[in-house]
């Protein structure tokens, strides 16, 4: 049970962070940084017929250049998003651990008592609304009644995530959290 609770908490924190960092840097400081992975155009990257091929030649090639630029932009964008997401995860975990410690509890204990119990159980109306929203995706033969336990679990998870988003926002405000992860410049 202990391991399951920690996995649920980790999943919720990860989901909350993923929703916040999903490709945008809104709310985060956008300091421009030189790419640590930039390759000098004069760097030799190969040889053909005894003549050196430089990285600049690849960049300048009318067919290879745009593909290279696109691949670099995609990789750097993903790296920027991953770094920002991991910073958010780190901050979130430390704030939640601080809340638990302030109540002389482990994070798991805090999650099971203070946090989970603070989130109201799904109402019948909420579960029916969820069903209506998702019933087109349900395999034939399945009914609301047969899927009610899974619907209740799904709605509970949504409520836990929404409450965690609010809790984290409140904690960020309380702790005056500011992030300034340097974002790598994307190639133009």
Coordinates of C-alpha atoms in Angstrom, one line a residue:
X1 CA 0.0 0.0 0.0
X2 CA 2.9 2.4 0.9
X3 CA 4.5 1.9 -2.6
X4 CA 1.1 2.4 -4.3
X5 CA 0.5 5.6 -2.5
X6 CA 3.9 7.0 -3.4
X7 CA 3.3 6.0 -7.0
X8 CA 0.0 7.8 -7.1
X9 CA 1.5 10.9 -5.5
X10 CA 4.4 10.8 -7.9
X11 CA 2.0 10.4 -10.9
X12 CA -0.1 13.3 -9.7
X13 CA 2.9 15.6 -9.2
X14 CA 4.3 14.5 -12.6
X15 CA 0.9 15.1 -14.3
X16 CA 0.6 18.5 -12.7
X17 CA 4.1 19.5 -13.8
X18 CA 3.6 18.1 -17.3
X19 CA 0.4 20.2 -17.7
X20 CA 2.3 23.3 -16.6
X21 CA 5.4 22.8 -18.7
X22 CA 3.9 21.3 -21.8
X23 CA 5.9 23.2 -24.3
X24 CA 5.4 26.7 -23.0
X25 CA 7.5 28.8 -20.8
X26 CA 4.7 30.9 -19.5
X27 CA 5.3 32.1 -16.0
X28 CA 8.9 31.2 -16.2
X29 CA 11.8 33.6 -16.8
X30 CA 13.0 33.4 -20.3
X31 CA 16.6 34.2 -20.1
X32 CA 18.3 33.7 -23.4
X33 CA 21.3 31.5 -23.2
X34 CA 23.9 30.4 -25.7
X35 CA 23.5 26.8 -26.6
X36 CA 25.9 24.7 -24.7
X37 CA 25.5 22.2 -27.6
X38 CA 26.3 24.6 -30.4
X39 CA 28.7 23.4 -33.0
X40 CA 31.2 25.9 -34.5
X41 CA 30.6 26.1 -38.3
X42 CA 34.3 25.5 -38.9
X43 CA 34.3 22.2 -37.0
X44 CA 35.2 19.3 -39.3
X45 CA 32.5 16.7 -39.3
X46 CA 33.6 14.4 -42.1
X47 CA 35.8 14.0 -45.1
X48 CA 35.1 13.2 -48.8
X49 CA 37.7 12.6 -51.5
X50 CA 40.4 13.9 -49.2
X51 CA 38.5 17.2 -48.6
X52 CA 37.2 18.1 -45.2
X53 CA 33.4 18.7 -44.7
X54 CA 32.6 21.3 -42.1
X55 CA 29.5 21.7 -40.0
X56 CA 28.9 25.1 -41.7
X57 CA 28.7 23.3 -45.0
X58 CA 26.0 21.0 -43.7
X59 CA 24.1 24.1 -42.3
X60 CA 24.5 25.9 -45.6
X61 CA 23.4 23.0 -47.8
X62 CA 20.0 23.8 -49.4
X63 CA 18.6 20.3 -48.7
X64 CA 20.4 19.2 -45.5
X65 CA 20.6 22.6 -43.8
X66 CA 16.9 23.1 -43.2
X67 CA 16.5 19.5 -41.9
X68 CA 19.5 20.1 -39.6
X69 CA 18.0 23.3 -38.3
X70 CA 14.6 21.7 -37.7
X71 CA 16.2 18.8 -35.9
X72 CA 18.3 21.0 -33.7
X73 CA 15.3 23.3 -32.8
X74 CA 13.2 20.3 -31.9
X75 CA 15.9 18.7 -29.7
X76 CA 16.7 22.0 -28.0
X77 CA 13.0 22.8 -27.4
X78 CA 12.6 19.4 -25.9
X79 CA 15.6 19.9 -23.7
X80 CA 14.3 23.3 -22.6
X81 CA 11.0 21.8 -21.7
X82 CA 12.5 18.9 -19.9
X83 CA 14.8 21.1 -17.8
X84 CA 11.9 23.4 -16.9
X85 CA 9.7 20.4 -16.1
X86 CA 12.3 18.9 -13.8
X87 CA 12.8 22.2 -12.0
X88 CA 9.1 22.4 -11.4
X89 CA 9.1 18.8 -10.2
X90 CA 12.0 19.5 -7.8
X91 CA 10.3 22.6 -6.4
X92 CA 6.9 20.9 -6.1
X93 CA 8.4 17.9 -4.2
X94 CA 10.3 20.1 -1.8
X95 CA 7.3 22.3 -1.0
X96 CA 5.1 19.2 -0.4
X97 CA 7.8 17.6 1.7
X98 CA 7.9 20.8 3.7
X99 CA 4.2 20.8 4.3
X100 CA 4.4 17.2 5.5
X101 CA 7.4 17.9 7.8
X102 CA 5.6 20.9 9.3
X103 CA 2.9 18.5 10.4
X104 CA 5.5 16.0 11.7
X105 CA 4.5 13.5 8.9
X106 CA 6.2 11.8 6.1
X107 CA 5.1 12.9 2.6
X108 CA 3.2 9.6 2.3
X109 CA 1.4 10.1 5.6
X110 CA 0.5 13.7 4.7
X111 CA -0.7 12.6 1.3
X112 CA -3.0 9.9 2.8
X113 CA -4.4 12.0 5.5
X114 CA -4.3 15.7 5.0
X115 CA -4.3 15.8 1.2
X116 CA -6.5 12.9 0.0
X117 CA -9.0 13.5 2.8
X118 CA -9.3 17.2 1.8
X119 CA -10.5 16.2 -1.7
X120 CA -14.3 15.6 -1.7
X121 CA -15.5 12.3 -3.1
X122 CA -17.1 12.5 -6.6
X123 CA -20.8 13.1 -6.7
X124 CA -23.1 11.1 -8.9
X125 CA -23.6 14.2 -11.1
X126 CA -19.8 14.6 -11.6
X127 CA -19.5 10.9 -12.5
X128 CA -22.5 11.1 -15.0
X129 CA -21.0 14.2 -16.5
X130 CA -17.7 12.3 -17.0
X131 CA -19.6 9.4 -18.5
X132 CA -21.4 11.7 -21.0
X133 CA -18.1 13.4 -22.0
X134 CA -16.3 10.0 -22.6
X135 CA -19.0 7.5 -23.6
X136 CA -18.2 7.8 -27.3
X137 CA -14.8 6.2 -26.4
X138 CA -16.4 3.3 -24.4
X139 CA -16.4 -0.2 -26.1
X140 CA -19.9 -1.4 -27.1
X141 CA -21.7 -3.3 -24.4
X142 CA -20.2 -1.3 -21.5
X143 CA -22.7 0.8 -19.5
X144 CA -22.4 3.5 -16.9
X145 CA -23.3 1.0 -14.2
X146 CA -20.7 -1.6 -15.3
X147 CA -18.0 1.1 -15.5
X148 CA -19.0 3.1 -12.4
X149 CA -16.0 2.1 -10.2
X150 CA -13.6 3.1 -13.0
X151 CA -15.5 6.3 -13.6
X152 CA -15.4 7.1 -9.9
X153 CA -11.6 6.4 -9.8
X154 CA -11.1 8.6 -12.9
X155 CA -13.1 11.5 -11.5
X156 CA -11.3 11.2 -8.2
X157 CA -7.9 11.4 -10.0
X158 CA -9.1 14.5 -11.8
X159 CA -10.1 16.1 -8.5
X160 CA -6.8 15.1 -6.9
X161 CA -4.9 16.7 -9.8
X162 CA -7.0 19.9 -9.8
X163 CA -6.6 20.2 -6.0
X164 CA -2.8 19.6 -6.3
X165 CA -2.6 22.3 -8.9
X166 CA -4.3 24.7 -6.5
X167 CA -2.2 23.5 -3.5
X168 CA 1.1 24.0 -5.5
X169 CA 0.0 27.4 -6.7
X170 CA -0.7 28.4 -3.1
X171 CA 2.6 27.0 -1.9
X172 CA 4.5 28.8 -4.7
X173 CA 2.9 32.1 -3.6
X174 CA 3.6 31.4 0.1
X175 CA 7.3 30.5 -0.6
X176 CA 7.7 33.2 -3.3
X177 CA 8.9 30.7 -5.8
X178 CA 10.6 32.2 -8.9
X179 CA 12.3 30.1 -11.6
X180 CA 15.0 31.4 -13.9
X181 CA 16.1 28.3 -15.8
X182 CA 18.2 29.4 -18.7
X183 CA 16.5 28.5 -22.0
X184 CA 18.8 27.5 -24.8
X185 CA 18.6 29.6 -28.0
X186 CA 16.9 27.8 -30.8
X187 CA 18.5 27.9 -34.2
X188 CA 16.8 30.3 -36.7

